[in-house]
Amino acid sequence: MPELSDGMHEVLVDEFQDTNAIQYDLTTMMCAKHQHLTIVGDPDQSIYAWRAADVTNLHKENYRPTQAILQAALRVISQDKKRIAKSLYTNNPMGHAVFAMGHLTSQRESEFVCKQIRGLVATGQGQFINGDFAVLVPSGYLTRALEEAFDVLAYLRLADNPHDRPSFERMIGDTSSVPGIELISRVKLAELVAVIEKLREMAAQPDTNVADIIAYLVSATKYEDYLKEKDAKEATTLWENVQELLNTAAQH
């Protein structure tokens, strides 16, 4: 069916464990020309056996992770005897060992993540930059300890380098994400520029420390008020994240 596969440059199939033989063949025909196929599935979640769904449609070779990551995942899964046994394999290199760390608070966990990234960038001899790393979490709320600090740091990076496009996009890409950056309804662009210029002016003074700069920033942007508007129930916790950033800055 060339007329079908010609326009199918990339195909993504979700819940692949619930495909049957006909759907499998249809997917194969759709990808016949470009052969760019991504599937997402979990045999444990198969619920359509009654309509001929076949979990064996899922290939056992895993192409993405290292052997160390896959082996660690399989060891965890194997502890649950009620789950379908997994026999995945990969031809990728072994890679670095996987380790688990426990932390008493989300703040300590966030600090640990940041230190790990900084360490790898510092010792990687140019192999890594900050943008090479991703923090994976099961739910978005778990990143708040990181996110609130990142919002403040975006201001500081832009003040240091007006051409820092990622920081600028972080500040205005989602106009509800940062106080003082809801440019139309809250703060005019000129006022934003004034804040950035003031940060640059303070940074140029030899007797100004980082904590003073951050303190001015959160005051000028009314960051605490923004957090209360954003999430009244969590405002105190979110503000504590910013205060922790201030405390850390005061120590350097």
PDB file of N, CA and C in Angstrom, residues 125-174:
ATOM      1  N   GLN A 125      35.406  17.334  30.999  1.00  0.00           N
ATOM      2  CA  GLN A 125      36.352  17.820  29.987  1.00  0.00           C
ATOM      3  C   GLN A 125      35.637  18.221  28.690  1.00  0.00           C
ATOM      4  N   GLY A 126      34.541  18.946  28.865  1.00  0.00           N
ATOM      5  CA  GLY A 126      33.808  19.439  27.703  1.00  0.00           C
ATOM      6  C   GLY A 126      32.847  18.446  27.089  1.00  0.00           C
ATOM      7  N   GLN A 127      32.770  17.252  27.672  1.00  0.00           N
ATOM      8  CA  GLN A 127      31.880  16.227  27.122  1.00  0.00           C
ATOM      9  C   GLN A 127      30.414  16.550  27.382  1.00  0.00           C
ATOM     10  N   PHE A 128      30.147  17.252  28.510  1.00  0.00           N
ATOM     11  CA  PHE A 128      28.768  17.554  28.883  1.00  0.00           C
ATOM     12  C   PHE A 128      28.566  19.049  29.047  1.00  0.00           C
ATOM     13  N   ILE A 129      27.330  19.488  28.784  1.00  0.00           N
ATOM     14  CA  ILE A 129      26.862  20.810  29.168  1.00  0.00           C
ATOM     15  C   ILE A 129      25.566  20.604  29.944  1.00  0.00           C
ATOM     16  N   ASN A 130      25.100  21.647  30.618  1.00  0.00           N
ATOM     17  CA  ASN A 130      23.902  21.499  31.443  1.00  0.00           C
ATOM     18  C   ASN A 130      22.705  20.996  30.644  1.00  0.00           C
ATOM     19  N   GLY A 131      22.618  21.430  29.386  1.00  0.00           N
ATOM     20  CA  GLY A 131      21.481  21.046  28.562  1.00  0.00           C
ATOM     21  C   GLY A 131      21.456  19.580  28.172  1.00  0.00           C
ATOM     22  N   ASP A 132      22.519  18.838  28.494  1.00  0.00           N
ATOM     23  CA  ASP A 132      22.558  17.408  28.167  1.00  0.00           C
ATOM     24  C   ASP A 132      21.791  16.557  29.174  1.00  0.00           C
ATOM     25  N   PHE A 133      21.356  17.162  30.273  1.00  0.00           N
ATOM     26  CA  PHE A 133      20.760  16.381  31.353  1.00  0.00           C
ATOM     27  C   PHE A 133      19.256  16.596  31.434  1.00  0.00           C
ATOM     28  N   ALA A 134      18.574  15.548  31.841  1.00  0.00           N
ATOM     29  CA  ALA A 134      17.130  15.611  32.069  1.00  0.00           C
ATOM     30  C   ALA A 134      16.830  14.987  33.424  1.00  0.00           C
ATOM     31  N   VAL A 135      15.862  15.552  34.124  1.00  0.00           N
ATOM     32  CA  VAL A 135      15.418  15.017  35.409  1.00  0.00           C
ATOM     33  C   VAL A 135      14.051  14.382  35.189  1.00  0.00           C
ATOM     34  N   LEU A 136      13.979  13.072  35.331  1.00  0.00           N
ATOM     35  CA  LEU A 136      12.735  12.343  35.104  1.00  0.00           C
ATOM     36  C   LEU A 136      12.024  12.113  36.431  1.00  0.00           C
ATOM     37  N   VAL A 137      10.738  12.429  36.468  1.00  0.00           N
ATOM     38  CA  VAL A 137       9.944  12.246  37.683  1.00  0.00           C
ATOM     39  C   VAL A 137       8.599  11.634  37.313  1.00  0.00           C
ATOM     40  N   PRO A 138       7.981  10.886  38.231  1.00  0.00           N
ATOM     41  CA  PRO A 138       6.683  10.280  37.921  1.00  0.00           C
ATOM     42  C   PRO A 138       5.538  11.270  37.906  1.00  0.00           C
ATOM     43  N   SER A 139       5.722  12.432  38.545  1.00  0.00           N
ATOM     44  CA  SER A 139       4.669  13.440  38.572  1.00  0.00           C
ATOM     45  C   SER A 139       5.299  14.819  38.613  1.00  0.00           C
ATOM     46  N   GLY A 140       4.694  15.773  37.905  1.00  0.00           N
ATOM     47  CA  GLY A 140       5.281  17.096  37.761  1.00  0.00           C
ATOM     48  C   GLY A 140       5.487  17.847  39.059  1.00  0.00           C
ATOM     49  N   TYR A 141       4.611  17.620  40.056  1.00  0.00           N
ATOM     50  CA  TYR A 141       4.726  18.392  41.292  1.00  0.00           C
ATOM     51  C   TYR A 141       6.036  18.117  42.025  1.00  0.00           C
ATOM     52  N   LEU A 142       6.666  16.982  41.734  1.00  0.00           N
ATOM     53  CA  LEU A 142       7.900  16.618  42.422  1.00  0.00           C
ATOM     54  C   LEU A 142       9.077  17.490  42.017  1.00  0.00           C
ATOM     55  N   THR A 143       8.949  18.256  40.955  1.00  0.00           N
ATOM     56  CA  THR A 143      10.054  19.099  40.498  1.00  0.00           C
ATOM     57  C   THR A 143       9.977  20.508  41.054  1.00  0.00           C
ATOM     58  N   ARG A 144       9.014  20.789  41.903  1.00  0.00           N
ATOM     59  CA  ARG A 144       8.829  22.168  42.353  1.00  0.00           C
ATOM     60  C   ARG A 144      10.053  22.720  43.066  1.00  0.00           C
ATOM     61  N   ALA A 145      10.713  21.880  43.851  1.00  0.00           N
ATOM     62  CA  ALA A 145      11.905  22.359  44.557  1.00  0.00           C
ATOM     63  C   ALA A 145      12.973  22.818  43.585  1.00  0.00           C
ATOM     64  N   LEU A 146      13.021  22.211  42.414  1.00  0.00           N
ATOM     65  CA  LEU A 146      13.957  22.632  41.374  1.00  0.00           C
ATOM     66  C   LEU A 146      13.407  23.807  40.588  1.00  0.00           C
ATOM     67  N   GLU A 147      12.122  23.753  40.230  1.00  0.00           N
ATOM     68  CA  GLU A 147      11.543  24.721  39.310  1.00  0.00           C
ATOM     69  C   GLU A 147      11.561  26.138  39.856  1.00  0.00           C
ATOM     70  N   GLU A 148      11.202  26.306  41.118  1.00  0.00           N
ATOM     71  CA  GLU A 148      11.138  27.659  41.657  1.00  0.00           C
ATOM     72  C   GLU A 148      12.514  28.318  41.634  1.00  0.00           C
ATOM     73  N   ALA A 149      13.547  27.544  41.945  1.00  0.00           N
ATOM     74  CA  ALA A 149      14.907  28.089  41.886  1.00  0.00           C
ATOM     75  C   ALA A 149      15.301  28.375  40.444  1.00  0.00           C
ATOM     76  N   PHE A 150      14.900  27.502  39.508  1.00  0.00           N
ATOM     77  CA  PHE A 150      15.244  27.703  38.103  1.00  0.00           C
ATOM     78  C   PHE A 150      14.622  28.983  37.559  1.00  0.00           C
ATOM     79  N   ASP A 151      13.398  29.321  38.001  1.00  0.00           N
ATOM     80  CA  ASP A 151      12.763  30.545  37.535  1.00  0.00           C
ATOM     81  C   ASP A 151      13.585  31.765  37.930  1.00  0.00           C
ATOM     82  N   VAL A 152      14.034  31.780  39.170  1.00  0.00           N
ATOM     83  CA  VAL A 152      14.855  32.896  39.645  1.00  0.00           C
ATOM     84  C   VAL A 152      16.188  32.923  38.910  1.00  0.00           C
ATOM     85  N   LEU A 153      16.790  31.761  38.728  1.00  0.00           N
ATOM     86  CA  LEU A 153      18.085  31.698  38.052  1.00  0.00           C
ATOM     87  C   LEU A 153      17.992  32.140  36.601  1.00  0.00           C
ATOM     88  N   ALA A 154      16.822  31.975  35.983  1.00  0.00           N
ATOM     89  CA  ALA A 154      16.659  32.420  34.598  1.00  0.00           C
ATOM     90  C   ALA A 154      16.850  33.927  34.493  1.00  0.00           C
ATOM     91  N   TYR A 155      16.334  34.670  35.474  1.00  0.00           N
ATOM     92  CA  TYR A 155      16.555  36.113  35.514  1.00  0.00           C
ATOM     93  C   TYR A 155      18.050  36.424  35.591  1.00  0.00           C
ATOM     94  N   LEU A 156      18.721  35.731  36.506  1.00  0.00           N
ATOM     95  CA  LEU A 156      20.134  36.028  36.741  1.00  0.00           C
ATOM     96  C   LEU A 156      20.984  35.701  35.523  1.00  0.00           C
ATOM     97  N   ARG A 157      20.675  34.598  34.854  1.00  0.00           N
ATOM     98  CA  ARG A 157      21.439  34.242  33.654  1.00  0.00           C
ATOM     99  C   ARG A 157      21.227  35.268  32.556  1.00  0.00           C
ATOM    100  N   LEU A 158      19.996  35.753  32.423  1.00  0.00           N
ATOM    101  CA  LEU A 158      19.719  36.747  31.390  1.00  0.00           C
ATOM    102  C   LEU A 158      20.395  38.074  31.717  1.00  0.00           C
ATOM    103  N   ALA A 159      20.452  38.403  32.985  1.00  0.00           N
ATOM    104  CA  ALA A 159      21.151  39.624  33.380  1.00  0.00           C
ATOM    105  C   ALA A 159      22.638  39.520  33.072  1.00  0.00           C
ATOM    106  N   ASP A 160      23.194  38.339  33.256  1.00  0.00           N
ATOM    107  CA  ASP A 160      24.613  38.117  32.973  1.00  0.00           C
ATOM    108  C   ASP A 160      24.888  38.061  31.482  1.00  0.00           C
ATOM    109  N   ASN A 161      23.946  37.497  30.732  1.00  0.00           N
ATOM    110  CA  ASN A 161      24.126  37.347  29.288  1.00  0.00           C
ATOM    111  C   ASN A 161      22.810  37.639  28.577  1.00  0.00           C
ATOM    112  N   PRO A 162      22.635  38.852  28.047  1.00  0.00           N
ATOM    113  CA  PRO A 162      21.385  39.219  27.373  1.00  0.00           C
ATOM    114  C   PRO A 162      21.062  38.335  26.169  1.00  0.00           C
ATOM    115  N   HIS A 163      22.040  37.588  25.692  1.00  0.00           N
ATOM    116  CA  HIS A 163      21.826  36.720  24.528  1.00  0.00           C
ATOM    117  C   HIS A 163      21.497  35.283  24.934  1.00  0.00           C
ATOM    118  N   ASP A 164      21.253  35.069  26.216  1.00  0.00           N
ATOM    119  CA  ASP A 164      20.908  33.724  26.701  1.00  0.00           C
ATOM    120  C   ASP A 164      19.460  33.424  26.325  1.00  0.00           C
ATOM    121  N   ARG A 165      19.288  32.876  25.150  1.00  0.00           N
ATOM    122  CA  ARG A 165      17.937  32.639  24.633  1.00  0.00           C
ATOM    123  C   ARG A 165      17.127  31.651  25.473  1.00  0.00           C
ATOM    124  N   PRO A 166      17.714  30.506  25.923  1.00  0.00           N
ATOM    125  CA  PRO A 166      16.922  29.578  26.747  1.00  0.00           C
ATOM    126  C   PRO A 166      16.339  30.235  27.997  1.00  0.00           C
ATOM    127  N   SER A 167      17.137  31.106  28.646  1.00  0.00           N
ATOM    128  CA  SER A 167      16.630  31.773  29.843  1.00  0.00           C
ATOM    129  C   SER A 167      15.514  32.743  29.490  1.00  0.00           C
ATOM    130  N   PHE A 168      15.686  33.472  28.388  1.00  0.00           N
ATOM    131  CA  PHE A 168      14.649  34.410  27.962  1.00  0.00           C
ATOM    132  C   PHE A 168      13.360  33.671  27.626  1.00  0.00           C
ATOM    133  N   GLU A 169      13.499  32.549  26.916  1.00  0.00           N
ATOM    134  CA  GLU A 169      12.315  31.774  26.550  1.00  0.00           C
ATOM    135  C   GLU A 169      11.654  31.169  27.784  1.00  0.00           C
ATOM    136  N   ARG A 170      12.444  30.819  28.768  1.00  0.00           N
ATOM    137  CA  ARG A 170      11.863  30.293  30.009  1.00  0.00           C
ATOM    138  C   ARG A 170      11.027  31.365  30.693  1.00  0.00           C
ATOM    139  N   MET A 171      11.482  32.598  30.613  1.00  0.00           N
ATOM    140  CA  MET A 171      10.795  33.684  31.286  1.00  0.00           C
ATOM    141  C   MET A 171       9.515  34.098  30.576  1.00  0.00           C
ATOM    142  N   ILE A 172       9.482  34.051  29.257  1.00  0.00           N
ATOM    143  CA  ILE A 172       8.306  34.557  28.551  1.00  0.00           C
ATOM    144  C   ILE A 172       7.580  33.512  27.727  1.00  0.00           C
ATOM    145  N   GLY A 173       8.168  32.305  27.603  1.00  0.00           N
ATOM    146  CA  GLY A 173       7.524  31.286  26.775  1.00  0.00           C
ATOM    147  C   GLY A 173       6.156  30.910  27.292  1.00  0.00           C
ATOM    148  N   ASP A 174       6.034  30.704  28.606  1.00  0.00           N
ATOM    149  CA  ASP A 174       4.754  30.477  29.260  1.00  0.00           C
ATOM    150  C   ASP A 174       4.540  31.681  30.156  1.00  0.00           C
TER     151      ASP A 174
END
